[in-house]
Coordinates of C-alpha atoms in Angstrom, one line a residue:
M1 CA 15.1 9.7 -44.2
T2 CA 16.0 6.9 -46.5
Y3 CA 14.2 3.8 -47.8
N4 CA 15.3 0.7 -49.5
S5 CA 14.5 0.0 -53.2
D6 CA 15.4 -2.7 -55.6
S7 CA 16.2 -0.1 -58.2
D8 CA 17.8 3.3 -57.9
N9 CA 15.4 4.4 -60.7
D10 CA 12.2 3.5 -58.8
D11 CA 9.6 6.3 -58.9
V12 CA 9.1 7.7 -55.4
F13 CA 5.3 7.4 -55.9
Q14 CA 5.6 3.6 -56.3
A15 CA 7.8 3.1 -53.2
Q16 CA 6.4 0.3 -51.0
A17 CA 9.2 0.1 -48.4
R18 CA 8.7 0.3 -44.6
L19 CA 11.1 2.0 -42.3
D20 CA 10.0 0.8 -38.8
D21 CA 6.9 0.5 -36.7
D22 CA 6.9 4.2 -35.6
N23 CA 7.9 5.6 -39.0
L24 CA 6.0 3.9 -41.7
L25 CA 6.7 5.0 -45.3
V26 CA 3.4 3.7 -46.6
P27 CA 0.3 2.1 -45.1
V28 CA 1.0 -1.4 -43.9
Q29 CA 0.4 -3.7 -46.8
E30 CA -1.6 -6.8 -46.6
A31 CA -1.5 -9.5 -49.3
C32 CA -1.7 -8.2 -52.8
R33 CA -5.3 -7.9 -54.0
I34 CA -6.0 -8.9 -57.5
G35 CA -9.5 -9.5 -58.7
T36 CA -11.0 -8.6 -55.3
E37 CA -14.0 -6.3 -54.8
Q38 CA -15.1 -3.9 -52.1
V39 CA -18.7 -2.8 -51.7
F40 CA -19.5 0.7 -50.4
S41 CA -23.0 1.3 -49.1
F42 CA -23.9 4.5 -47.3
A43 CA -26.4 4.8 -44.5
K44 CA -27.3 8.4 -45.5
Y45 CA -27.4 7.6 -49.2
P46 CA -29.1 4.2 -49.3
S47 CA -30.2 4.4 -52.9
R48 CA -26.7 3.8 -54.2
T49 CA -24.1 1.0 -53.7
I50 CA -20.7 1.2 -55.2
R51 CA -18.9 -2.0 -56.1
I52 CA -15.1 -1.3 -56.5
A53 CA -12.8 -3.7 -58.3
E54 CA -9.3 -3.8 -56.8
D55 CA -5.9 -4.7 -58.2
S56 CA -3.0 -3.7 -56.0
S57 CA -0.4 -5.5 -58.1
G58 CA 0.7 -2.1 -59.3
G59 CA 0.8 -0.4 -55.9
C60 CA -1.1 0.3 -52.7
G61 CA -3.4 2.7 -54.6
G62 CA -5.1 -0.3 -56.3
K63 CA -7.1 -1.1 -53.2
T64 CA -9.6 1.0 -51.2
W65 CA -8.5 2.7 -48.0
E66 CA -10.6 3.9 -45.0
A67 CA -10.1 7.6 -45.8
A68 CA -12.0 7.1 -49.1
S69 CA -15.0 6.0 -47.1
V70 CA -14.7 9.0 -44.7
L71 CA -14.4 11.5 -47.6
S72 CA -17.3 9.9 -49.4
N73 CA -19.6 10.2 -46.4
H74 CA -18.5 13.8 -46.0
L75 CA -19.6 14.5 -49.6
I76 CA -22.9 12.8 -48.9
H77 CA -23.3 15.1 -45.8
R78 CA -22.8 18.1 -48.0
F79 CA -25.2 16.8 -50.6
L80 CA -28.0 16.3 -48.1
E81 CA -27.4 19.8 -46.7
N82 CA -27.4 21.3 -50.2
P83 CA -28.1 19.0 -53.3
A84 CA -26.7 21.7 -55.6
F85 CA -23.3 22.0 -53.9
L86 CA -21.5 20.4 -56.8
R87 CA -23.6 22.1 -59.5
N88 CA -21.4 23.5 -62.4
L89 CA -18.2 22.9 -60.5
N90 CA -14.9 21.7 -61.9
V91 CA -13.8 19.0 -59.5
V92 CA -10.4 17.2 -59.4
E93 CA -9.8 14.1 -57.4
L94 CA -6.0 13.5 -56.9
G95 CA -4.5 10.1 -56.3
A96 CA -7.8 8.5 -57.0
G97 CA -6.6 4.9 -57.0
T98 CA -9.8 2.9 -57.4
G99 CA -11.8 6.0 -58.1
V100 CA -14.5 5.5 -55.5
V101 CA -14.6 9.1 -54.2
G102 CA -14.8 10.6 -57.7
I103 CA -17.4 8.0 -58.8
L104 CA -19.6 9.0 -55.8
A105 CA -19.1 12.7 -56.6
G106 CA -20.2 12.0 -60.2
M107 CA -23.3 10.3 -58.9
L108 CA -24.2 13.2 -56.6
M109 CA -23.7 15.6 -59.5
A110 CA -25.9 13.6 -61.8
D111 CA -28.6 13.3 -59.1
D112 CA -28.7 17.0 -58.8
M113 CA -28.9 17.4 -62.6
A114 CA -31.8 15.0 -62.7
Q115 CA -33.6 16.6 -59.8
A116 CA -33.2 20.1 -61.3
G117 CA -33.9 19.1 -64.9
L118 CA -30.5 20.2 -66.1
A119 CA -28.9 19.0 -69.3
T120 CA -25.3 19.8 -68.3
S121 CA -23.4 20.5 -65.1
G122 CA -19.8 20.5 -64.1
T123 CA -17.1 17.8 -64.5
I124 CA -15.4 15.4 -62.0
F125 CA -11.8 14.6 -63.1
I126 CA -10.8 11.3 -61.5
T127 CA -7.0 11.4 -61.7
D128 CA -4.0 9.4 -60.8
M129 CA -0.5 8.6 -62.3
L130 CA -1.4 4.9 -62.2
F131 CA -4.5 2.7 -62.2
L132 CA -6.2 4.5 -65.1
D133 CA -7.6 1.2 -66.5
L134 CA -8.8 0.3 -63.0
M135 CA -10.5 3.6 -62.5
Q136 CA -12.2 3.4 -65.9
K137 CA -13.3 -0.1 -65.1
N138 CA -15.0 1.0 -61.9
V139 CA -16.6 4.0 -63.6
L140 CA -18.2 1.5 -66.1
L141 CA -19.2 -0.9 -63.4
N142 CA -21.1 1.6 -61.4
M143 CA -22.3 4.6 -63.4
S144 CA -25.0 4.9 -66.0
E145 CA -24.3 6.6 -69.3
H146 CA -26.0 9.7 -68.0
E147 CA -23.8 9.7 -64.9
R148 CA -20.6 9.0 -66.9
A149 CA -21.1 12.2 -68.7
C150 CA -20.2 14.0 -65.5
V151 CA -16.8 12.3 -65.1
K152 CA -13.5 12.0 -66.9
V153 CA -10.6 9.7 -66.0
A154 CA -7.3 11.4 -66.6
E155 CA -3.6 10.9 -65.9
L156 CA -2.2 13.5 -63.5
K157 CA 1.3 13.2 -61.9
W158 CA 2.1 15.5 -59.1
G159 CA 4.9 18.0 -59.5
I160 CA 4.6 18.4 -63.2
P161 CA 2.2 20.5 -65.3
S162 CA -1.3 19.1 -65.1
P163 CA -3.1 18.0 -68.3
P164 CA -4.6 20.9 -70.4
E165 CA -8.1 19.4 -70.1
V166 CA -8.0 19.7 -66.3
L167 CA -6.9 23.3 -66.6
Q168 CA -9.4 24.5 -69.2
G169 CA -11.3 26.3 -66.5
P170 CA -10.7 27.2 -62.8
V171 CA -10.8 24.2 -60.5
N172 CA -13.5 24.8 -57.8
L173 CA -12.9 21.7 -55.6
I174 CA -10.0 19.3 -55.1
L175 CA -10.6 16.0 -53.5
A176 CA -7.8 13.8 -52.0
S177 CA -8.1 10.8 -49.7
D178 CA -5.0 9.2 -48.2
C179 CA -2.6 11.1 -50.4
V180 CA -0.3 12.1 -47.6
Y181 CA 1.8 9.1 -46.8
L182 CA 5.1 9.3 -48.7
E183 CA 7.4 12.1 -47.6
A184 CA 9.2 12.2 -51.0
A185 CA 5.9 13.2 -52.6
F186 CA 5.0 16.0 -50.2
D187 CA 6.6 18.8 -52.3
P188 CA 5.2 17.5 -55.7
L189 CA 1.7 17.2 -54.1
L190 CA 2.0 20.8 -52.8
E191 CA 3.1 22.0 -56.2
T192 CA 0.1 20.4 -57.8
L193 CA -2.3 21.7 -55.2
T194 CA -0.9 25.2 -55.8
E195 CA -1.1 24.9 -59.5
L196 CA -4.7 23.8 -59.4
S197 CA -5.8 26.4 -56.8
T198 CA -7.1 29.9 -57.4
P199 CA -7.5 32.2 -54.4
G200 CA -11.2 32.8 -53.7
I201 CA -12.3 30.0 -56.1
T202 CA -10.7 26.7 -55.2
E203 CA -11.3 24.7 -52.1
L204 CA -9.9 21.4 -50.8
L205 CA -11.3 18.4 -49.1
I206 CA -8.4 16.2 -47.9
V207 CA -8.7 13.2 -45.7
S208 CA -5.5 11.6 -44.4
K209 CA -4.8 8.9 -41.8
K210 CA -2.1 10.0 -39.3
R211 CA 0.7 7.5 -39.5
R212 CA 4.0 9.2 -38.9
K213 CA 5.3 12.3 -37.3
A214 CA 6.7 13.3 -40.7
D215 CA 3.2 13.7 -42.0
K216 CA 2.8 16.9 -39.9
R217 CA 5.5 18.5 -42.0
F218 CA 3.2 18.3 -45.0
F219 CA 0.5 20.2 -43.2
D220 CA 3.0 22.7 -41.8
K221 CA 4.0 23.5 -45.4
L222 CA 0.3 23.5 -46.5
R223 CA -0.4 26.2 -43.9
K224 CA 2.2 28.5 -45.5
Q225 CA 0.1 28.8 -48.7
F226 CA -3.4 27.8 -47.6
D227 CA -5.8 28.9 -44.9
V228 CA -6.6 26.0 -42.5
V229 CA -9.4 26.1 -39.9
E230 CA -10.4 23.2 -37.8
V231 CA -14.0 21.9 -38.1
R232 CA -15.9 21.4 -34.8
F233 CA -19.1 19.7 -35.9
L234 CA -18.1 16.0 -35.8
R235 CA -21.5 14.7 -35.1
R236 CA -23.0 16.5 -38.1
L237 CA -20.4 14.6 -40.2
G238 CA -22.0 11.4 -39.0
F239 CA -19.0 10.0 -37.2
E240 CA -19.7 9.5 -33.5
R241 CA -17.2 7.7 -31.3
G242 CA -17.3 4.0 -32.0
R243 CA -19.9 4.4 -34.8
G244 CA -20.2 5.2 -38.4
E245 CA -17.8 4.3 -41.3
G246 CA -14.9 6.4 -40.0
T247 CA -12.5 5.9 -37.1
P248 CA -13.3 6.9 -33.6
A249 CA -11.7 10.3 -33.8
I250 CA -11.7 12.7 -36.8
K251 CA -10.2 16.2 -36.9
P252 CA -11.4 18.0 -40.1
L253 CA -9.9 21.3 -41.1
F254 CA -11.1 23.9 -43.7
V255 CA -8.5 24.7 -46.3
S256 CA -8.4 27.4 -49.0
R257 CA -5.7 29.4 -50.9
Q258 CA -4.5 32.4 -49.0
G259 CA -5.9 35.6 -50.6
G260 CA -9.6 34.9 -50.3
R261 CA -12.1 32.2 -49.3
A262 CA -14.3 30.7 -51.9
S263 CA -18.1 30.7 -51.6
W264 CA -19.3 27.2 -51.9
N265 CA -22.8 27.5 -53.2
A266 CA -24.1 29.3 -50.1
Y267 CA -23.2 26.4 -47.9
E268 CA -23.2 27.7 -44.3
E269 CA -19.5 26.7 -43.7
P270 CA -16.4 26.6 -46.0
A271 CA -16.2 23.6 -48.3
N272 CA -12.7 22.4 -47.4
A273 CA -11.7 19.8 -44.9
V274 CA -8.5 18.2 -44.1
C275 CA -9.4 15.3 -41.9
W276 CA -6.9 13.6 -39.6
L277 CA -7.9 10.0 -38.9
K278 CA -6.4 8.7 -35.7

């Protein structure tokens, strides 16, 4: 597979080219968003609204995508089942873009701290190789000082060693929404997932929109190193056909490093989900 680029030195993560209608390299791009805003409200978490500033002049990660909404609602579902599900965890969001998922996770962690009367809890690392200023802006726009104590914005590029601050302790949970879209990034992403994961400790929540047949190759490679089990409780996720903030069909999978499943704060099912959006 090849793609056109104005420069032979372009970073593969910034590639914006399209191949054809059946083999898209990246999500179909609309007009560049600079200074626009998306508002996220959640039917099952009505006390909070997240206002996300966008700037896609630096790439498609500078705007919000549907997978972020699906993953956010999945986190809320977990929180309502068990408010302590993020307590004392080290969480890393990969390819965060605007940061909406990590911001919500920080809010949920802070809510649990307040309800339980805790002074400290875990850390949510909101990471990307780009958009650091945009992510920090959205953190400041939406989070109180107390909530900001739960999150850290950090640069993390797939396929090279992660920042020492991210690796100070075992990573318990990895979040990724719409990170599977560029075939040249499949191997670097897998390298980073493997580096961050510890068997029996680390679990993943990945939501990706199915765009190309090539995307399946990523998950075929994922299955060689991670245990993947399909989730069957779609209604409990809050996405019924034609309703909710997701798309009509969602196929979540549980994912954990081979060699032992993690125990996710006594939640009745594994923490991980890879969600295909059709």
